[in-house]
Amino acid sequence: MAKTEPSVDQWLHEAKADPAAAQCGMFLTHNGVVRITPKAQVREGVEGLGDVVAVEFSYDAEGLAAAEAEALTWPGVYYVRTWLNEGRCEVGDSLMYVLIGADIRPNCIDALQKLVGHIKNELVVEKELFA
């Protein structure tokens, strides 16, 4: 693993101590992990690529900060925190953590899905390395 993973327990403790926590009725976390199955196989059914052994991972830090700030403008969202790994990450290593705090379940679920999608589709570069 290229970077030390954060503690989700610590993140939740800090989130609940934040002044905005009184507005939050739900916190959701996302933990993206390197898997052995290639992305093209999972998403498009492509066979014969072999097993993934690691991912070279990088991201746009300025874009991530902007995405966090934007997420705080979405309906019902009061708390946002992210962590992204970088460098060579082995199977089982965490690539990403996202924590969203929102007023109600639909807003929290929608915000988590939207933010993770934006990060994955526009802010990260992943290169799978095969056995």
Coordinates of C-alpha atoms in Angstrom, one line a residue:
M1 CA 0.0 0.0 0.0
A2 CA 1.3 3.4 -1.0
K3 CA -0.3 5.5 1.8
T4 CA -1.5 4.7 5.3
E5 CA -5.3 4.1 5.4
P6 CA -7.4 6.3 7.6
S7 CA -9.5 5.0 10.4
V8 CA -13.2 5.1 9.5
D9 CA -14.0 4.9 13.2
Q10 CA -11.9 8.0 13.8
W11 CA -13.5 9.7 10.8
L12 CA -17.0 9.0 12.2
H13 CA -16.0 10.3 15.6
E14 CA -14.7 13.5 14.1
A15 CA -17.7 13.9 11.8
K16 CA -20.1 13.5 14.8
A17 CA -18.1 16.2 16.6
D18 CA -18.4 18.6 13.7
P19 CA -20.8 21.6 14.1
A20 CA -22.7 20.4 11.0
A21 CA -23.4 17.0 12.6
A22 CA -26.6 18.2 14.2
Q23 CA -28.0 18.4 10.7
C24 CA -27.0 14.9 9.8
G25 CA -29.4 12.0 10.2
M26 CA -27.1 9.6 8.3
F27 CA -23.5 9.0 7.5
L28 CA -22.4 6.7 4.7
T29 CA -19.0 5.4 3.8
H30 CA -17.5 4.0 0.6
N31 CA -14.3 2.0 0.6
G32 CA -13.0 1.2 -2.9
V33 CA -10.6 -1.7 -3.0
V34 CA -8.3 -3.3 -5.6
R35 CA -9.9 -6.5 -6.8
I36 CA -8.3 -9.4 -8.6
T37 CA -10.9 -9.3 -11.4
P38 CA -10.1 -6.9 -14.3
K39 CA -12.4 -3.9 -14.7
A40 CA -13.1 -4.8 -18.3
Q41 CA -14.2 -8.3 -17.2
V42 CA -16.6 -7.0 -14.5
R43 CA -18.1 -4.1 -16.5
E44 CA -18.0 -5.4 -20.1
G45 CA -17.6 -9.2 -19.8
V46 CA -14.1 -9.2 -21.5
E47 CA -12.4 -12.6 -20.7
G48 CA -8.8 -13.7 -20.9
L49 CA -7.1 -10.7 -19.4
G50 CA -5.7 -12.6 -16.4
D51 CA -5.7 -11.7 -12.8
V52 CA -5.0 -8.2 -11.6
V53 CA -2.0 -8.2 -9.2
A54 CA -1.9 -4.4 -8.5
V55 CA -3.1 -1.1 -9.7
E56 CA -1.0 2.0 -10.4
F57 CA -3.3 4.8 -9.0
S58 CA -3.2 8.6 -9.1
Y59 CA -5.6 11.4 -8.8
D60 CA -6.2 15.1 -9.4
A61 CA -5.9 16.6 -5.9
E62 CA -7.2 20.0 -6.8
G63 CA -10.2 18.4 -8.6
L64 CA -10.9 16.3 -5.5
A65 CA -10.9 19.4 -3.3
A66 CA -13.3 21.1 -5.7
A67 CA -15.5 18.0 -5.8
E68 CA -15.7 17.9 -2.0
A69 CA -16.7 21.6 -1.9
E70 CA -19.3 21.1 -4.6
A71 CA -20.8 18.1 -2.8
L72 CA -21.5 20.3 0.2
T73 CA -23.9 22.4 -2.0
W74 CA -26.0 19.3 -2.8
P75 CA -29.4 18.9 -1.2
G76 CA -29.2 17.9 2.4
V77 CA -25.4 17.3 2.4
Y78 CA -23.6 18.7 5.5
Y79 CA -20.4 16.7 5.8
V80 CA -17.9 15.4 3.2
R81 CA -14.5 13.7 3.7
T82 CA -12.4 11.8 1.2
W83 CA -9.1 10.0 1.1
L84 CA -7.4 8.6 -2.0
N85 CA -4.4 6.3 -2.2
E86 CA -1.6 6.8 -4.8
G87 CA 1.1 4.7 -6.3
R88 CA 1.2 0.9 -6.6
C89 CA -1.7 -0.7 -4.7
E90 CA -1.9 -4.5 -4.4
V91 CA -5.1 -6.6 -4.5
G92 CA -7.0 -6.0 -1.3
D93 CA -5.5 -2.5 -0.7
S94 CA -7.8 0.4 -0.4
L95 CA -8.0 2.9 -3.2
M96 CA -10.5 5.3 -1.8
Y97 CA -12.6 6.2 1.2
V98 CA -15.5 8.6 1.1
L99 CA -17.7 9.7 4.0
I100 CA -20.9 11.6 3.4
G101 CA -23.2 13.1 6.1
A102 CA -26.7 14.2 5.1
D103 CA -30.0 15.0 6.5
I104 CA -32.0 12.0 5.2
R105 CA -31.3 8.7 3.6
P106 CA -32.1 9.5 0.0
N107 CA -29.9 12.6 0.0
C108 CA -27.1 10.7 1.6
I109 CA -27.3 7.8 -0.8
D110 CA -27.6 10.0 -3.9
A111 CA -24.7 12.2 -2.8
L112 CA -22.4 9.2 -2.1
Q113 CA -23.1 7.7 -5.5
K114 CA -22.7 11.0 -7.3
L115 CA -19.4 11.9 -5.6
V116 CA -17.9 8.5 -6.0
G117 CA -18.9 8.4 -9.6
H118 CA -17.4 11.8 -10.3
I119 CA -14.1 10.8 -8.6
K120 CA -13.9 7.5 -10.4
N121 CA -14.9 8.8 -13.8
E122 CA -13.1 12.2 -13.9
L123 CA -10.4 12.5 -11.2
V124 CA -8.5 9.2 -11.0
V125 CA -6.1 7.3 -13.2
E126 CA -6.0 3.6 -12.7
K127 CA -3.7 1.2 -14.6
E128 CA -4.3 -2.4 -13.8
L129 CA -1.2 -4.6 -13.7
F130 CA -1.7 -8.3 -14.6
A131 CA 0.0 -11.5 -13.5

